């Protein structure tokens, strides 16, 4: 199902996470929830491009430290920061560190969804290019070890029969793995799979 884009919600408050999940899912976004910033940072290399919506005050890694980490990694993900009433000085610091905007809790639902749409739409050409690369990396990351082996065989030009012989499994089983690879990589043809593999750095131009 096509969505308006991915949104990654980071908040240690379970009720707030559930509320935002319902709101953003209903608005047509793909939503992933994190109860702490460290787990988001750990998952970041495998995530498709999207907008981050993070609370600013959290135990452990807080919103400010998260922004510093993402800035150091040159992450293209736009970040919206949620603050409590009276946290404007902290929000200003967040903006200086690269947050695209901030909202004071409580906020209007429509304002949040509009800000997310704008943040995703205004991601620059470099960010979009990085987004494509990250999206492809996320697809590769979704493959099982055996599916990845089959993909490597396919893009190397090996036939199903040769791949089956290399891994001592039946050609029929290879057909199943091949179908899974094409589905997970969202490739409509072998040539498209090769292009995706090149973008993922799995083989040289």
Short mmCIF file of C-alpha atoms in Angstrom, two decimals:
data_model
loop_
_atom_site.label_atom_id
_atom_site.label_comp_id
_atom_site.label_asym_id
_atom_site.label_seq_id
_atom_site.Cartn_x
_atom_site.Cartn_y
_atom_site.Cartn_z
CA UNK A 1 0.00 0.00 0.00
CA UNK A 2 1.38 3.41 -0.93
CA UNK A 3 1.76 5.83 1.96
CA UNK A 4 2.47 9.55 2.21
CA UNK A 5 5.86 8.59 3.58
CA UNK A 6 7.48 7.01 6.60
CA UNK A 7 7.30 8.56 10.06
CA UNK A 8 9.46 7.42 12.97
CA UNK A 9 7.98 8.36 16.34
CA UNK A 10 10.34 8.45 19.34
CA UNK A 11 8.74 8.98 22.75
CA UNK A 12 9.13 7.23 26.10
CA UNK A 13 5.44 7.90 26.89
CA UNK A 14 3.45 4.85 25.73
CA UNK A 15 0.14 6.75 25.62
CA UNK A 16 1.70 9.42 23.38
CA UNK A 17 3.19 6.77 21.07
CA UNK A 18 -0.15 5.01 20.75
CA UNK A 19 -1.95 8.31 20.10
CA UNK A 20 0.52 9.38 17.40
CA UNK A 21 0.46 5.92 15.84
CA UNK A 22 -3.33 6.10 15.45
CA UNK A 23 -3.26 9.69 14.18
CA UNK A 24 -0.50 9.22 11.61
CA UNK A 25 -1.67 5.82 10.42
CA UNK A 26 -5.16 7.28 9.87
CA UNK A 27 -3.58 10.19 7.95
CA UNK A 28 -1.93 7.76 5.51
CA UNK A 29 1.64 7.58 6.82
CA UNK A 30 3.65 4.44 7.45
CA UNK A 31 4.50 4.59 11.16
CA UNK A 32 7.27 2.95 13.20
CA UNK A 33 7.41 3.50 16.97
CA UNK A 34 10.45 3.66 19.25
CA UNK A 35 10.29 4.01 23.04
CA UNK A 36 13.82 5.41 23.22
CA UNK A 37 16.20 7.29 20.94
CA UNK A 38 19.04 4.78 21.22
CA UNK A 39 16.98 1.99 19.63
CA UNK A 40 16.14 4.36 16.76
CA UNK A 41 19.82 5.26 16.25
CA UNK A 42 20.72 1.55 16.26
CA UNK A 43 18.04 0.83 13.62
CA UNK A 44 18.79 3.91 11.49
CA UNK A 45 21.11 2.25 8.91
CA UNK A 46 18.31 -0.19 7.99
CA UNK A 47 15.48 2.35 7.81
CA UNK A 48 13.89 3.76 4.67
CA UNK A 49 13.88 7.56 4.40
CA UNK A 50 11.26 9.28 6.49
CA UNK A 51 10.45 12.06 8.94
CA UNK A 52 11.43 11.68 12.61
CA UNK A 53 9.04 12.96 15.27
CA UNK A 54 10.84 12.92 18.63
CA UNK A 55 10.14 14.09 22.14
CA UNK A 56 12.90 16.35 23.44
CA UNK A 57 13.00 15.20 27.08
CA UNK A 58 13.59 11.45 27.44
CA UNK A 59 15.65 9.22 29.75
CA UNK A 60 19.02 8.21 28.34
CA UNK A 61 19.53 9.67 24.88
CA UNK A 62 17.35 12.80 24.72
CA UNK A 63 16.17 14.78 21.71
CA UNK A 64 19.14 17.15 21.73
CA UNK A 65 21.69 14.32 21.85
CA UNK A 66 19.73 12.51 19.10
CA UNK A 67 20.05 15.57 16.87
CA UNK A 68 23.79 15.72 17.53
CA UNK A 69 24.17 12.04 16.61
CA UNK A 70 22.17 12.40 13.40
CA UNK A 71 24.05 15.56 12.43
CA UNK A 72 27.37 13.73 12.94
CA UNK A 73 26.11 10.93 10.66
CA UNK A 74 24.94 13.44 8.02
CA UNK A 75 21.50 11.84 8.16
CA UNK A 76 19.05 13.18 5.54
CA UNK A 77 16.02 12.46 7.76
CA UNK A 78 14.10 15.65 8.67
CA UNK A 79 13.41 15.85 12.41
CA UNK A 80 10.44 17.44 14.16
CA UNK A 81 10.85 17.94 17.91
CA UNK A 82 7.99 17.81 20.43
CA UNK A 83 8.46 19.95 23.52
CA UNK A 84 6.61 20.58 26.74
CA UNK A 85 5.14 23.96 27.61
CA UNK A 86 7.92 26.43 28.41
CA UNK A 87 10.65 24.44 26.66
CA UNK A 88 11.11 27.04 23.92
CA UNK A 89 14.82 27.70 24.71
CA UNK A 90 15.48 23.97 24.34
CA UNK A 91 13.47 23.94 21.10
CA UNK A 92 15.56 26.81 19.73
CA UNK A 93 18.72 24.82 20.54
CA UNK A 94 17.18 21.88 18.68
CA UNK A 95 16.55 24.08 15.62
CA UNK A 96 20.19 25.19 15.68
CA UNK A 97 21.21 21.52 15.63
CA UNK A 98 19.12 20.84 12.54
CA UNK A 99 15.54 20.16 13.64
CA UNK A 100 13.23 21.40 10.88
CA UNK A 101 10.57 22.58 13.35
CA UNK A 102 9.11 22.01 16.80
CA UNK A 103 5.68 21.65 18.35
CA UNK A 104 4.64 22.47 21.89
CA UNK A 105 2.46 19.83 23.56
CA UNK A 106 -0.49 19.70 23.40
CA UNK A 107 -0.69 20.41 19.66
CA UNK A 108 -3.37 20.20 16.99
CA UNK A 109 -3.38 16.98 14.97
CA UNK A 110 -3.71 18.79 11.64
CA UNK A 111 -0.70 20.96 12.40
CA UNK A 112 1.51 17.94 13.04
CA UNK A 113 0.45 16.10 9.86
CA UNK A 114 0.94 19.26 7.77
CA UNK A 115 4.42 19.78 9.22
CA UNK A 116 5.39 16.18 8.47
CA UNK A 117 4.14 16.43 4.87
CA UNK A 118 6.12 19.66 4.40
CA UNK A 119 9.27 18.20 5.96
CA UNK A 120 9.19 15.15 3.69
CA UNK A 121 8.35 17.19 0.58
CA UNK A 122 11.11 19.73 1.20
CA UNK A 123 13.87 17.16 1.60
CA UNK A 124 16.48 18.34 -0.92
CA UNK A 125 17.78 16.43 -3.96
CA UNK A 126 20.74 15.07 -1.99
CA UNK A 127 18.40 13.84 0.72
CA UNK A 128 16.17 12.20 -1.86
CA UNK A 129 19.18 10.47 -3.41
CA UNK A 130 20.27 9.29 0.04
CA UNK A 131 16.67 8.27 0.69
CA UNK A 132 16.68 6.03 -2.38
CA UNK A 133 19.97 4.45 -1.33
CA UNK A 134 18.69 3.90 2.22
CA UNK A 135 15.43 2.47 0.91
CA UNK A 136 17.34 -0.03 -1.24
CA UNK A 137 19.58 -0.90 1.72
CA UNK A 138 16.46 -1.53 3.80
CA UNK A 139 15.13 -3.88 1.11
CA UNK A 140 18.43 -5.79 1.05
CA UNK A 141 18.34 -5.91 4.85
CA UNK A 142 14.93 -7.59 4.72
CA UNK A 143 16.35 -10.59 2.81
CA UNK A 144 17.14 -13.80 4.66
CA UNK A 145 20.77 -15.03 4.39
CA UNK A 146 19.71 -17.63 1.79
CA UNK A 147 17.70 -15.05 -0.21
CA UNK A 148 20.72 -12.76 -0.26
CA UNK A 149 22.89 -15.61 -1.57
CA UNK A 150 20.35 -16.28 -4.32
CA UNK A 151 20.23 -12.56 -5.20
CA UNK A 152 24.04 -12.45 -5.42
CA UNK A 153 23.94 -15.45 -7.76
CA UNK A 154 21.24 -13.90 -9.93
CA UNK A 155 22.99 -10.55 -10.36
CA UNK A 156 26.25 -12.40 -11.11
CA UNK A 157 24.45 -13.93 -14.09
CA UNK A 158 24.08 -17.47 -12.74
CA UNK A 159 21.13 -19.61 -13.78
CA UNK A 160 18.71 -21.09 -11.26
CA UNK A 161 20.28 -24.51 -11.93
CA UNK A 162 23.81 -23.27 -11.21
CA UNK A 163 22.74 -21.48 -8.03
CA UNK A 164 20.93 -24.63 -6.90
CA UNK A 165 24.08 -26.68 -7.50
CA UNK A 166 26.28 -24.19 -5.64
CA UNK A 167 24.11 -24.38 -2.52
CA UNK A 168 23.06 -28.03 -2.91
CA UNK A 169 19.32 -27.31 -3.02
CA UNK A 170 16.70 -28.07 -5.66
CA UNK A 171 16.02 -25.72 -8.62
CA UNK A 172 12.36 -25.61 -7.50
CA UNK A 173 13.46 -24.25 -4.11
CA UNK A 174 15.63 -21.67 -5.88
CA UNK A 175 12.55 -20.54 -7.82
CA UNK A 176 10.79 -19.88 -4.51
CA UNK A 177 13.77 -17.91 -3.17
CA UNK A 178 14.04 -16.01 -6.45
CA UNK A 179 10.36 -15.01 -6.25
CA UNK A 180 10.89 -13.85 -2.65
CA UNK A 181 13.92 -11.80 -3.68
CA UNK A 182 12.04 -10.09 -6.53
CA UNK A 183 9.13 -9.28 -4.20
CA UNK A 184 11.21 -7.98 -1.29
CA UNK A 185 13.50 -5.95 -3.58
CA UNK A 186 10.45 -4.62 -5.48
CA UNK A 187 12.12 -5.56 -8.75
CA UNK A 188 9.96 -6.19 -11.80
CA UNK A 189 12.75 -7.75 -13.86
CA UNK A 190 16.25 -9.19 -13.56
CA UNK A 191 17.74 -6.03 -15.09
CA UNK A 192 16.01 -3.94 -12.43
CA UNK A 193 17.38 -6.27 -9.74
CA UNK A 194 20.88 -5.75 -11.16
CA UNK A 195 20.45 -1.95 -11.00
CA UNK A 196 19.27 -2.20 -7.39
CA UNK A 197 22.26 -4.42 -6.54
CA UNK A 198 24.59 -1.82 -8.07
CA UNK A 199 22.99 0.95 -6.00
CA UNK A 200 23.37 -1.24 -2.90
CA UNK A 201 27.07 -1.76 -3.64
CA UNK A 202 26.64 -5.51 -4.12
CA UNK A 203 28.51 -5.40 -7.43
CA UNK A 204 30.59 -2.86 -9.29
CA UNK A 205 29.44 -0.88 -12.31
#
